[in-house]
Amino acid sequence: MPSKNKHDQPPLLYADAIDIPVLFRDGPGGRTKGEWRQVDLAEWEGTGFPDKDGWYLPTTTWREILKAATNVGRDLSPWLDRPHYAAREIAARIAPMDTYMDLHPGPSLHDYNAGRRLTANIVLQEGTESSARGAFSYRMGMTMAEWACRSLMGLSQTWHIEDKWPEGITDTAQKMKPVKGQQNPRPDLWGRHHAESRYWLIEAKGGDIRPGRLDRGWEQLQGGCSVVHPHGLDHRLVLCGTGLRRHVSPRNDLFVTIRHERHPGKPATPSDSPAGTNPSQEGPQSAEASLEADETGATLLDVARSQMLLFLTLRAVEIASVSQLRLVPVARERAERRRASGLLTLMEDDQATLARRDALRERRESPSDEEAKKVGLESFLAARIPGTEVTLGMSQRLYAACETLFWADRDIAARTPGLRAEDHVDVNLREGEIDERAMAARREYRERQEDARPHIQRAVRHAFTNSQNGPWRDRLGESPDFTYSPGTLEATTPETYLSINPTDIAHRQS
C-alpha cells in the first residue's frame, strides 16, 4: 500500500498543454540523473534537429500525444476482417498512457511553456508487476518516439521495419530462420524527413532507461544501417529513449533523450524508387496536405494504409449501430489548417471552422451535412473509441479511399496461404516454427500488395475524388446524427479528426 504521507496526484486532466524536457546528443550517454532539473533547458524553435545538442523544453498537447499513440505501430489490417478488433487495438494503445501517467507542476522557463510536466502515478508505482511495467514501457516508448520524430521534428509518415523498408529494399536476414537472441538486430521504425531529404531509422526505448538498454537500441539501429548502407541512401540513425521512473515524485518528470548520427549517401533518383513513389521529391510534413495534387494515388495509398485502424474502427461502430456515429463539421481548407509545428491543428486555433459553425447555428434549417456544405463545412464521420474519452474521425473522401483499400487487402489476404489463423492447423509446431511460418506468410502478403499497387492506387484515387459531394447516408444507408463537436478539446489534420472529453475524469475530482 502507498505510505500515508505520500501525496497521490489526481488522474491526468486534458487542459491540455504539457512541457517535455528533451535531450539531443550525438554520442552514447548513461542515465541523466535528473539533469533536466539542474541545467538550463533551451527554447525550442522550428521543426527538425536543433543547431546544437543539449537540453530543450518544447511544449506540446495531450492531443498530439494521443495522435502519436493511435498512429504508431505495425499495420494490422491483414488480420482484421473482424473490425471490432481495430477499436480494441486503438484503445490498447491509448489506455496505458491514461492509466499510468499523471501531471505535476513544473517551472515555466519560456513564455510558451505550460508549467506542467508528465510523471508516474501511484498505480504504476504500487499496483503493477514487472511484466505490466514492461508492456507500458513499450507503448510509452513507441508513442513518444512517434511524437518526437513527427510532431516535434517534422518527420513524415513512419513505417514499421517489419512491414517494409525504404525504397523497397529487401532485408535478406528477414528470409532467414529466426535465431534465438536476435543475432540480426533491427530498429523499430523508419520515415523520410522531406526538409532534410533523407531517411530516418528509429529505435524506441521507454521506461526507467539504463545505459545497457540504450546500447542495445543503438545496436539495433546499426543493424538497420547495415541493410541500408549498400544502397547508398542518405540516412540518419535516431535513438529515442523515453525516461519515466515508476516512483511518484514531483521530481520525476517524463523526459526524452535523442541520440542521433548521420550517414551520408548518394542522392536517390526516380529510377531507384519502387513503382508509385518518389522519395527524392520534397514534400510537406503531412502527406495528407498534398493529396489534392497526388494524381497517381501513390501518396493517397500510403495515407489510407496508415489510417486503416481508424477506418476499421468506424466500420465496427457502423456495424454495431449507426446511431453511435456522429457527423462533425470541419472547414474545407485542409492544408491551410495546419500549424507550423505539430501534426494537429487545434480547433481553438481554427478560426475558419469556428466562424462557419457559428454561421451554421444561425440558419433556420436543422443542421445536417448538406447544410454544412452550404457554409463551407464538410462533415467528418466520427465515433468515440470504446473504453476511452477519445473521439476519432475522418473525412468522407478518405473513408472512401480506405474502404476501397480494405476490400483490396482482404482479397490479397484471402489468397495468401498461412496468413489467416484458420490456416494454422498443425498444433504441434514449436514456437520458432510458428514464427517462421508467420514471417513467410507476411512477406508473401506484402509482395502481393506491391504487385497490385498500381491497380490499387488508381482505385483508391477514383474513390477519393468521386466521394465528396454525396451525403453520408448514400454510403452508410442512413445519416448519423450531426453534432458541432463531440468533445471539449478538438483537433484536426487535413483528413482526420480527434477530440477528447475530460468531464468524466474531472467530475470525479470535484
Short mmCIF file of C-alpha atoms in Angstrom, two decimals:
data_model
loop_
_atom_site.label_atom_id
_atom_site.label_comp_id
_atom_site.label_asym_id
_atom_site.label_seq_id
_atom_site.Cartn_x
_atom_site.Cartn_y
_atom_site.Cartn_z
CA MET A 1 0.00 0.00 0.00
CA PRO A 2 1.17 3.60 -0.51
CA SER A 3 2.53 5.24 2.59
CA LYS A 4 0.12 7.68 4.28
CA ASN A 5 2.43 10.65 3.91
CA LYS A 6 2.80 10.19 0.14
CA HIS A 7 0.63 12.56 -1.87
CA ASP A 8 -1.36 10.81 -4.61
CA GLN A 9 -1.84 13.05 -7.63
CA PRO A 10 -5.18 13.25 -9.45
CA PRO A 11 -5.63 11.46 -12.79
CA LEU A 12 -4.43 13.26 -15.89
CA LEU A 13 -6.74 16.09 -16.95
CA TYR A 14 -6.92 17.32 -20.51
CA ALA A 15 -6.50 21.00 -20.29
CA ASP A 16 -4.06 20.14 -22.29
CA ALA A 17 -0.59 21.67 -22.76
CA ILE A 18 2.47 19.83 -21.39
CA ASP A 19 6.20 20.64 -21.23
CA ILE A 20 8.54 17.75 -22.06
CA PRO A 21 12.31 18.01 -21.44
CA VAL A 22 14.23 16.69 -24.49
CA LEU A 23 17.97 15.99 -24.66
CA PHE A 24 19.81 15.80 -28.02
CA ARG A 25 23.23 14.18 -28.16
CA ASP A 26 25.40 12.66 -30.87
CA GLY A 27 27.15 10.06 -28.76
CA PRO A 28 26.49 7.46 -26.06
CA GLY A 29 25.30 8.53 -22.64
CA GLY A 30 24.05 6.96 -19.46
CA ARG A 31 21.17 7.83 -17.21
CA THR A 32 20.54 11.56 -16.94
CA LYS A 33 20.21 11.50 -13.12
CA GLY A 34 17.87 14.45 -13.14
CA GLU A 35 19.95 16.63 -15.45
CA TRP A 36 16.82 18.37 -16.73
CA ARG A 37 16.31 19.82 -13.23
CA GLN A 38 19.90 21.04 -12.95
CA VAL A 39 20.58 22.67 -16.30
CA ASP A 40 19.03 25.42 -18.37
CA LEU A 41 16.57 23.99 -20.87
CA ALA A 42 16.79 25.97 -24.09
CA GLU A 43 13.87 27.37 -26.03
CA TRP A 44 12.54 25.09 -28.77
CA GLU A 45 12.23 26.63 -32.23
CA GLY A 46 11.15 25.22 -35.58
CA THR A 47 10.93 21.60 -36.73
CA GLY A 48 13.94 19.40 -37.29
CA PHE A 49 17.15 18.85 -35.39
CA PRO A 50 18.39 21.88 -33.43
CA ASP A 51 21.63 23.60 -34.37
CA LYS A 52 23.41 22.19 -31.34
CA ASP A 53 22.95 19.34 -28.90
CA GLY A 54 21.75 19.86 -25.36
CA TRP A 55 18.56 20.11 -23.30
CA TYR A 56 15.44 21.80 -24.67
CA LEU A 57 11.94 22.37 -23.29
CA PRO A 58 9.26 22.16 -26.02
CA THR A 59 5.58 22.38 -25.16
CA THR A 60 3.06 20.04 -26.75
CA THR A 61 -0.52 18.95 -26.09
CA TRP A 62 -2.01 15.71 -24.89
CA ARG A 63 -3.91 15.63 -28.18
CA GLU A 64 -0.60 15.40 -30.08
CA ILE A 65 0.50 12.52 -27.85
CA LEU A 66 -2.80 10.69 -28.36
CA LYS A 67 -2.44 11.14 -32.12
CA ALA A 68 1.03 9.60 -31.92
CA ALA A 69 -0.30 6.68 -29.87
CA THR A 70 -3.03 5.86 -32.39
CA ASN A 71 -0.76 6.15 -35.45
CA VAL A 72 2.42 4.32 -34.45
CA GLY A 73 2.88 0.59 -34.87
CA ARG A 74 2.62 -2.26 -37.28
CA ASP A 75 -0.11 -2.43 -39.91
CA LEU A 76 -2.62 -4.98 -38.58
CA SER A 77 -5.15 -4.72 -41.40
CA PRO A 78 -4.37 -8.14 -42.99
CA TRP A 79 -5.89 -9.86 -39.95
CA LEU A 80 -8.74 -7.50 -39.16
CA ASP A 81 -11.66 -8.91 -41.12
CA ARG A 82 -13.50 -8.53 -37.80
CA PRO A 83 -13.28 -4.74 -37.47
CA HIS A 84 -14.18 -4.57 -33.76
CA TYR A 85 -10.63 -5.75 -33.04
CA ALA A 86 -9.38 -2.46 -34.51
CA ALA A 87 -11.29 -0.45 -31.91
CA ARG A 88 -9.76 -2.60 -29.19
CA GLU A 89 -6.28 -2.09 -30.64
CA ILE A 90 -6.66 1.70 -30.64
CA ALA A 91 -7.96 1.57 -27.06
CA ALA A 92 -4.99 -0.63 -26.10
CA ARG A 93 -2.59 1.99 -27.48
CA ILE A 94 -4.28 4.83 -25.58
CA ALA A 95 -5.14 3.14 -22.29
CA PRO A 96 -1.60 2.65 -20.87
CA MET A 97 -0.83 6.34 -21.28
CA ASP A 98 -4.05 7.24 -19.44
CA THR A 99 -3.70 4.58 -16.80
CA TYR A 100 -0.17 5.13 -15.54
CA MET A 101 0.55 8.86 -16.05
CA ASP A 102 -0.28 11.99 -14.09
CA LEU A 103 0.57 15.68 -14.21
CA HIS A 104 2.51 17.81 -11.78
CA PRO A 105 3.54 21.48 -11.78
CA GLY A 106 6.87 22.43 -13.32
CA PRO A 107 8.74 25.67 -13.95
CA SER A 108 7.79 27.76 -16.99
CA LEU A 109 11.20 28.63 -18.39
CA HIS A 110 9.92 30.24 -21.61
CA ASP A 111 6.87 32.32 -22.47
CA TYR A 112 5.18 29.46 -24.34
CA ASN A 113 5.65 26.85 -21.57
CA ALA A 114 2.59 25.39 -19.83
CA GLY A 115 4.20 24.92 -16.42
CA ARG A 116 3.13 21.27 -16.25
CA ARG A 117 5.05 18.01 -16.68
CA LEU A 118 4.10 14.36 -17.11
CA THR A 119 5.02 11.95 -14.33
CA ALA A 120 4.16 8.49 -13.00
CA ASN A 121 1.11 7.86 -10.82
CA ILE A 122 0.56 5.71 -7.77
CA VAL A 123 -0.84 2.80 -9.81
CA LEU A 124 2.38 2.48 -11.77
CA GLN A 125 4.42 2.66 -8.59
CA GLU A 126 2.46 0.33 -6.35
CA GLY A 127 -0.07 -1.55 -8.44
CA THR A 128 1.84 -3.05 -11.36
CA GLU A 129 4.07 -6.07 -11.68
CA SER A 130 7.25 -6.11 -13.76
CA SER A 131 5.62 -7.60 -16.88
CA ALA A 132 2.89 -4.92 -16.87
CA ARG A 133 5.52 -2.21 -16.48
CA GLY A 134 7.39 -3.73 -19.41
CA ALA A 135 4.30 -3.58 -21.62
CA PHE A 136 3.67 0.03 -20.59
CA SER A 137 7.30 0.95 -21.27
CA TYR A 138 6.98 -0.43 -24.82
CA ARG A 139 3.80 1.54 -25.54
CA MET A 140 5.18 4.70 -24.00
CA GLY A 141 8.50 4.39 -25.84
CA MET A 142 6.84 3.89 -29.23
CA THR A 143 4.32 6.70 -28.65
CA MET A 144 6.88 9.25 -27.56
CA ALA A 145 9.28 8.30 -30.36
CA GLU A 146 6.46 8.93 -32.85
CA TRP A 147 5.68 12.22 -31.14
CA ALA A 148 9.32 13.35 -31.05
CA CYS A 149 10.07 12.44 -34.66
CA ARG A 150 6.84 13.64 -36.25
CA SER A 151 5.20 16.33 -34.11
CA LEU A 152 8.44 17.81 -32.78
CA MET A 153 10.91 17.34 -35.65
CA GLY A 154 8.77 17.23 -38.78
CA LEU A 155 9.24 13.65 -39.98
CA SER A 156 6.64 12.39 -42.45
CA GLN A 157 4.76 9.09 -42.09
CA THR A 158 6.56 6.37 -40.11
CA TRP A 159 6.58 2.72 -41.13
CA HIS A 160 7.36 -0.34 -39.10
CA ILE A 161 10.52 -2.08 -40.26
CA GLU A 162 8.70 -5.43 -40.11
CA ASP A 163 6.24 -4.08 -42.69
CA LYS A 164 8.60 -2.56 -45.27
CA TRP A 165 11.98 -0.91 -45.84
CA PRO A 166 12.79 2.39 -47.59
CA GLU A 167 12.70 2.29 -51.38
CA GLY A 168 11.61 -1.32 -51.42
CA ILE A 169 14.94 -2.58 -50.00
CA THR A 170 14.94 -6.28 -49.20
CA ASP A 171 16.47 -7.34 -45.91
CA THR A 172 17.99 -10.74 -46.64
CA ALA A 173 18.03 -11.57 -42.93
CA GLN A 174 14.22 -11.49 -42.91
CA LYS A 175 14.24 -14.64 -45.03
CA MET A 176 16.46 -16.48 -42.61
CA LYS A 177 15.17 -18.72 -39.86
CA PRO A 178 14.70 -16.66 -36.67
CA VAL A 179 17.63 -17.12 -34.32
CA LYS A 180 17.20 -17.02 -30.58
CA GLY A 181 18.97 -14.00 -29.17
CA GLN A 182 18.31 -11.80 -32.23
CA GLN A 183 21.66 -12.06 -34.00
CA ASN A 184 20.26 -9.77 -36.71
CA PRO A 185 19.04 -6.78 -34.66
CA ARG A 186 16.82 -4.25 -36.42
CA PRO A 187 15.23 -0.91 -35.39
CA ASP A 188 11.52 -0.29 -34.92
CA LEU A 189 10.59 2.36 -37.48
CA TRP A 190 11.67 4.37 -40.48
CA GLY A 191 10.42 7.51 -42.17
CA ARG A 192 11.51 10.24 -44.57
CA HIS A 193 12.23 13.80 -43.48
CA HIS A 194 11.43 15.85 -46.57
CA ALA A 195 13.08 19.05 -45.34
CA GLU A 196 16.32 17.13 -44.78
CA SER A 197 15.84 14.95 -47.89
CA ARG A 198 16.94 11.85 -46.03
CA TYR A 199 15.55 8.75 -44.36
CA TRP A 200 15.49 8.20 -40.63
CA LEU A 201 15.87 4.81 -38.94
CA ILE A 202 14.28 4.96 -35.50
CA GLU A 203 14.57 2.80 -32.40
CA ALA A 204 12.29 3.44 -29.41
CA LYS A 205 13.03 2.61 -25.79
CA GLY A 206 10.90 3.50 -22.79
CA GLY A 207 10.69 3.19 -19.02
CA ASP A 208 13.48 3.52 -16.48
CA ILE A 209 16.02 3.62 -19.32
CA ARG A 210 19.53 2.45 -18.44
CA PRO A 211 22.77 2.54 -20.44
CA GLY A 212 22.51 -1.15 -21.35
CA ARG A 213 19.06 -0.75 -22.92
CA LEU A 214 20.17 2.31 -24.85
CA ASP A 215 23.32 0.49 -26.04
CA ARG A 216 21.12 -2.36 -27.22
CA GLY A 217 18.92 0.14 -29.07
CA TRP A 218 21.97 1.57 -30.83
CA GLU A 219 22.98 -1.95 -31.89
CA GLN A 220 19.52 -2.37 -33.43
CA LEU A 221 19.97 0.87 -35.36
CA GLN A 222 23.38 -0.22 -36.61
CA GLY A 223 21.80 -3.47 -37.77
CA GLY A 224 19.33 -1.46 -39.84
CA CYS A 225 22.17 0.74 -41.07
CA SER A 226 23.94 -2.34 -42.43
CA VAL A 227 20.87 -3.09 -44.59
CA VAL A 228 20.55 0.48 -45.94
CA HIS A 229 24.24 1.30 -46.46
CA PRO A 230 24.82 -0.85 -49.61
CA HIS A 231 22.05 1.10 -51.36
CA GLY A 232 23.77 4.43 -50.82
CA LEU A 233 20.87 6.11 -49.06
CA ASP A 234 21.47 9.27 -47.08
CA HIS A 235 20.02 8.38 -43.68
CA ARG A 236 20.04 9.31 -40.02
CA LEU A 237 20.02 6.98 -37.01
CA VAL A 238 17.69 8.18 -34.25
CA LEU A 239 17.53 6.51 -30.84
CA CYS A 240 14.57 7.83 -28.82
CA GLY A 241 14.66 6.96 -25.14
CA THR A 242 11.66 7.97 -23.03
CA GLY A 243 12.58 8.07 -19.36
CA LEU A 244 9.95 7.67 -16.65
CA ARG A 245 10.81 6.12 -13.31
CA ARG A 246 7.95 4.35 -11.54
CA HIS A 247 8.18 6.45 -8.37
CA VAL A 248 5.56 9.11 -7.64
CA SER A 249 7.54 12.27 -7.02
CA PRO A 250 7.40 15.95 -8.03
CA ARG A 251 10.99 15.42 -9.18
CA ASN A 252 10.11 12.58 -11.55
CA ASP A 253 9.45 14.22 -14.91
CA LEU A 254 8.98 12.25 -18.09
CA PHE A 255 11.82 13.20 -20.44
CA VAL A 256 13.08 12.15 -23.87
CA THR A 257 16.67 11.58 -24.97
CA ILE A 258 17.54 11.56 -28.67
CA ARG A 259 20.89 10.17 -29.78
CA HIS A 260 21.49 10.72 -33.49
CA GLU A 261 24.07 10.08 -36.18
CA ARG A 262 24.01 10.95 -39.88
CA HIS A 263 25.23 8.58 -42.60
CA PRO A 264 25.57 10.40 -45.97
CA GLY A 265 24.86 8.51 -49.16
CA LYS A 266 24.33 9.10 -52.84
CA PRO A 267 21.19 11.07 -53.81
CA ALA A 268 18.21 8.92 -54.71
CA THR A 269 16.92 9.07 -58.28
CA PRO A 270 13.44 8.25 -59.58
CA SER A 271 14.76 5.05 -61.14
CA ASP A 272 15.85 3.87 -57.68
CA SER A 273 12.32 4.15 -56.35
CA PRO A 274 9.65 1.43 -56.32
CA ALA A 275 6.61 1.91 -58.51
CA GLY A 276 4.38 4.73 -57.40
CA THR A 277 6.81 6.51 -55.07
CA ASN A 278 9.36 9.26 -55.49
CA PRO A 279 11.31 9.59 -52.22
CA SER A 280 13.66 12.23 -53.58
CA GLN A 281 10.78 14.67 -54.07
CA GLU A 282 10.41 17.44 -51.50
CA GLY A 283 7.10 17.48 -49.74
CA PRO A 284 5.19 18.75 -46.71
CA GLN A 285 5.49 17.25 -43.25
CA SER A 286 1.97 15.87 -43.52
CA ALA A 287 1.30 13.70 -46.56
CA GLU A 288 -2.40 14.49 -46.14
CA ALA A 289 -1.70 18.10 -47.10
CA SER A 290 -0.52 17.05 -50.58
CA LEU A 291 -3.38 14.75 -51.58
CA GLU A 292 -5.04 17.29 -53.88
CA ALA A 293 -2.01 17.18 -56.20
CA ASP A 294 -1.46 13.42 -55.91
CA GLU A 295 -2.73 12.41 -59.34
CA THR A 296 -1.27 8.89 -59.29
CA GLY A 297 -2.69 7.93 -55.89
CA ALA A 298 0.75 6.92 -54.56
CA THR A 299 0.69 9.22 -51.54
CA LEU A 300 -3.02 8.62 -51.00
CA LEU A 301 -2.47 4.87 -50.81
CA ASP A 302 0.15 5.36 -48.09
CA VAL A 303 -2.12 7.73 -46.16
CA ALA A 304 -5.08 5.34 -46.43
CA ARG A 305 -2.97 2.43 -45.20
CA SER A 306 -1.73 4.50 -42.25
CA GLN A 307 -5.37 5.17 -41.25
CA MET A 308 -6.76 1.66 -41.66
CA LEU A 309 -7.16 1.09 -37.91
CA LEU A 310 -9.28 4.23 -37.71
CA PHE A 311 -11.35 3.22 -40.75
CA LEU A 312 -11.93 -0.26 -39.35
CA THR A 313 -12.96 1.22 -36.01
CA LEU A 314 -15.56 3.44 -37.69
CA ARG A 315 -16.73 0.44 -39.68
CA ALA A 316 -17.07 -1.61 -36.48
CA VAL A 317 -19.20 1.11 -34.87
CA GLU A 318 -21.32 1.30 -38.05
CA ILE A 319 -21.89 -2.46 -37.98
CA ALA A 320 -22.85 -2.33 -34.29
CA SER A 321 -25.10 0.72 -34.57
CA VAL A 322 -25.03 3.72 -36.89
CA SER A 323 -26.63 5.69 -34.05
CA GLN A 324 -23.24 5.71 -32.29
CA LEU A 325 -21.63 7.59 -35.19
CA ARG A 326 -21.57 11.36 -35.43
CA LEU A 327 -21.00 13.89 -38.22
CA VAL A 328 -18.69 16.73 -37.18
CA PRO A 329 -18.37 19.88 -39.36
CA VAL A 330 -14.82 20.99 -40.26
CA ALA A 331 -13.75 23.75 -42.68
CA ARG A 332 -12.77 22.54 -46.15
CA GLU A 333 -9.42 24.38 -46.26
CA ARG A 334 -7.46 21.26 -45.38
CA ALA A 335 -3.80 22.10 -45.97
CA GLU A 336 -4.17 25.61 -44.54
CA ARG A 337 -5.48 24.30 -41.22
CA ARG A 338 -2.06 23.02 -40.08
CA ARG A 339 0.08 24.89 -37.62
CA ALA A 340 3.77 25.50 -38.24
CA SER A 341 4.66 22.69 -35.82
CA GLY A 342 2.93 19.51 -34.77
CA LEU A 343 0.66 17.26 -36.81
CA LEU A 344 -2.59 18.69 -35.48
CA THR A 345 -4.40 21.96 -35.84
CA LEU A 346 -6.10 22.62 -32.51
CA MET A 347 -9.69 23.70 -33.04
CA GLU A 348 -9.24 26.74 -30.81
CA ASP A 349 -6.77 27.94 -33.48
CA ASP A 350 -9.01 27.04 -36.44
CA GLN A 351 -10.94 30.28 -36.88
CA ALA A 352 -12.38 29.23 -40.25
CA THR A 353 -14.15 26.24 -38.72
CA LEU A 354 -15.35 28.14 -35.65
CA ALA A 355 -16.77 31.04 -37.69
CA ARG A 356 -18.59 28.73 -40.11
CA ARG A 357 -20.02 26.67 -37.27
CA ASP A 358 -21.45 29.92 -35.86
CA ALA A 359 -22.94 30.70 -39.27
CA LEU A 360 -24.48 27.23 -39.41
CA ARG A 361 -26.07 27.68 -35.98
CA GLU A 362 -27.77 30.86 -37.21
CA ARG A 363 -29.51 29.11 -40.12
CA ARG A 364 -33.12 28.12 -39.64
CA GLU A 365 -32.71 24.69 -41.17
CA SER A 366 -31.84 21.76 -38.93
CA PRO A 367 -28.10 21.08 -39.05
CA SER A 368 -27.07 18.32 -41.45
CA ASP A 369 -24.11 17.51 -43.64
CA GLU A 370 -25.96 19.05 -46.62
CA GLU A 371 -26.49 22.32 -44.73
CA ALA A 372 -22.89 22.28 -43.55
CA LYS A 373 -21.66 22.18 -47.16
CA LYS A 374 -23.60 25.40 -47.91
CA VAL A 375 -21.48 27.37 -45.44
CA GLY A 376 -18.14 25.83 -46.47
CA LEU A 377 -18.00 22.98 -43.96
CA GLU A 378 -17.51 19.28 -44.57
CA SER A 379 -18.83 16.61 -42.23
CA PHE A 380 -16.24 14.20 -40.84
CA LEU A 381 -17.53 10.81 -39.67
CA ALA A 382 -16.54 10.28 -36.02
CA ALA A 383 -17.07 7.85 -33.17
CA ARG A 384 -15.95 7.61 -29.58
CA ILE A 385 -13.40 4.86 -29.02
CA PRO A 386 -14.96 2.35 -26.58
CA GLY A 387 -13.38 2.47 -23.15
CA THR A 388 -11.74 5.87 -23.69
CA GLU A 389 -12.65 9.55 -23.66
CA VAL A 390 -11.25 9.92 -27.20
CA THR A 391 -13.32 10.52 -30.34
CA LEU A 392 -11.69 9.89 -33.72
CA GLY A 393 -12.95 10.53 -37.23
CA MET A 394 -12.09 11.11 -40.89
CA SER A 395 -13.34 12.87 -44.00
CA GLN A 396 -15.73 11.16 -46.39
CA ARG A 397 -13.21 11.02 -49.21
CA LEU A 398 -10.53 9.41 -47.01
CA TYR A 399 -13.16 6.98 -45.72
CA ALA A 400 -13.99 6.02 -49.32
CA ALA A 401 -10.31 5.51 -50.14
CA CYS A 402 -9.82 3.35 -47.02
CA GLU A 403 -12.91 1.31 -47.86
CA THR A 404 -11.56 0.58 -51.34
CA LEU A 405 -8.17 -0.37 -49.88
CA PHE A 406 -9.83 -2.57 -47.24
CA TRP A 407 -11.56 -4.75 -49.84
CA ALA A 408 -8.41 -4.95 -51.96
CA ASP A 409 -6.31 -6.01 -48.95
CA ARG A 410 -8.90 -8.56 -47.88
CA ASP A 411 -8.76 -10.14 -51.31
CA ILE A 412 -4.96 -10.34 -51.17
CA ALA A 413 -5.06 -11.77 -47.64
CA ALA A 414 -7.56 -14.44 -48.68
CA ARG A 415 -5.16 -15.56 -51.42
CA THR A 416 -2.10 -15.69 -49.15
CA PRO A 417 -1.62 -19.18 -47.64
CA GLY A 418 -0.87 -19.25 -43.93
CA LEU A 419 -1.79 -15.63 -43.21
CA ARG A 420 -5.09 -16.38 -41.51
CA ALA A 421 -5.29 -18.05 -38.10
CA GLU A 422 -7.53 -20.77 -39.51
CA ASP A 423 -4.70 -21.80 -41.84
CA HIS A 424 -2.54 -22.82 -38.87
CA VAL A 425 -3.93 -26.35 -38.36
CA ASP A 426 -0.78 -28.04 -37.01
CA VAL A 427 -0.90 -27.55 -33.23
CA ASN A 428 2.35 -29.47 -32.74
CA LEU A 429 4.58 -26.79 -34.23
CA ARG A 430 7.23 -25.28 -31.99
CA GLU A 431 7.07 -21.56 -31.28
CA GLY A 432 10.02 -20.83 -33.57
CA GLU A 433 8.36 -22.71 -36.41
CA ILE A 434 5.14 -20.76 -35.90
CA ASP A 435 7.11 -17.50 -36.09
CA GLU A 436 8.91 -18.67 -39.22
CA ARG A 437 5.66 -19.55 -40.99
CA ALA A 438 4.05 -16.28 -39.95
CA MET A 439 7.01 -14.27 -41.26
CA ALA A 440 6.94 -16.15 -44.57
CA ALA A 441 3.19 -15.53 -44.96
CA ARG A 442 3.63 -11.86 -44.11
CA ARG A 443 6.40 -11.47 -46.71
CA GLU A 444 4.24 -13.09 -49.37
CA TYR A 445 1.33 -10.85 -48.45
CA ARG A 446 3.49 -7.71 -48.75
CA GLU A 447 4.94 -8.86 -52.08
CA ARG A 448 1.43 -9.36 -53.45
CA GLN A 449 0.46 -5.91 -52.19
CA GLU A 450 3.38 -4.35 -54.07
CA ASP A 451 2.48 -6.28 -57.24
CA ALA A 452 -1.07 -4.94 -57.03
CA ARG A 453 -0.01 -1.42 -56.03
CA PRO A 454 -0.54 0.34 -59.42
CA HIS A 455 -4.09 -1.03 -59.70
CA ILE A 456 -4.92 -0.23 -56.06
CA GLN A 457 -3.53 3.30 -56.41
CA ARG A 458 -5.88 4.01 -59.29
CA ALA A 459 -8.83 2.52 -57.39
CA VAL A 460 -8.29 4.49 -54.19
CA ARG A 461 -7.72 7.70 -56.16
CA HIS A 462 -11.01 7.19 -58.03
CA ALA A 463 -12.85 6.57 -54.75
CA PHE A 464 -11.22 9.60 -53.15
CA THR A 465 -12.10 12.06 -55.92
CA ASN A 466 -15.64 10.80 -56.54
CA SER A 467 -16.96 10.53 -52.99
CA GLN A 468 -17.01 14.04 -51.54
CA ASN A 469 -20.20 15.56 -52.92
CA GLY A 470 -22.76 12.93 -51.93
CA PRO A 471 -24.36 12.76 -48.47
CA TRP A 472 -23.13 10.23 -45.91
CA ARG A 473 -26.47 8.40 -45.96
CA ASP A 474 -25.70 7.25 -49.52
CA ARG A 475 -22.60 5.50 -48.18
CA LEU A 476 -23.89 4.27 -44.82
CA GLY A 477 -27.57 3.64 -45.59
CA GLU A 478 -28.69 6.29 -43.13
CA SER A 479 -27.32 9.60 -41.91
CA PRO A 480 -25.64 9.72 -38.48
CA ASP A 481 -26.61 12.48 -36.07
CA PHE A 482 -24.99 15.86 -36.70
CA THR A 483 -23.05 17.49 -33.86
CA TYR A 484 -20.98 20.64 -33.68
CA SER A 485 -18.35 18.89 -31.57
CA PRO A 486 -18.46 15.58 -29.66
CA GLY A 487 -15.60 16.59 -27.34
CA THR A 488 -14.43 19.57 -25.35
CA LEU A 489 -10.97 19.75 -26.94
CA GLU A 490 -10.83 19.19 -30.70
CA ALA A 491 -8.06 18.93 -33.28
CA THR A 492 -7.75 18.02 -36.96
CA THR A 493 -5.32 17.00 -39.62
CA PRO A 494 -6.30 17.72 -43.24
CA GLU A 495 -8.31 14.46 -43.38
CA THR A 496 -8.75 13.22 -39.78
CA TYR A 497 -10.37 14.41 -36.56
CA LEU A 498 -9.60 13.91 -32.86
CA SER A 499 -11.32 15.20 -29.75
CA ILE A 500 -11.20 14.45 -26.03
CA ASN A 501 -13.84 14.98 -23.39
CA PRO A 502 -12.37 15.33 -19.90
CA THR A 503 -15.64 15.72 -17.99
CA ASP A 504 -15.85 12.12 -16.74
CA ILE A 505 -12.47 12.36 -15.05
CA ALA A 506 -12.83 15.97 -13.92
CA HIS A 507 -16.19 15.39 -12.23
CA ARG A 508 -14.77 12.53 -10.18
CA GLN A 509 -12.34 15.00 -8.66
CA SER A 510 -14.93 17.68 -7.80
#
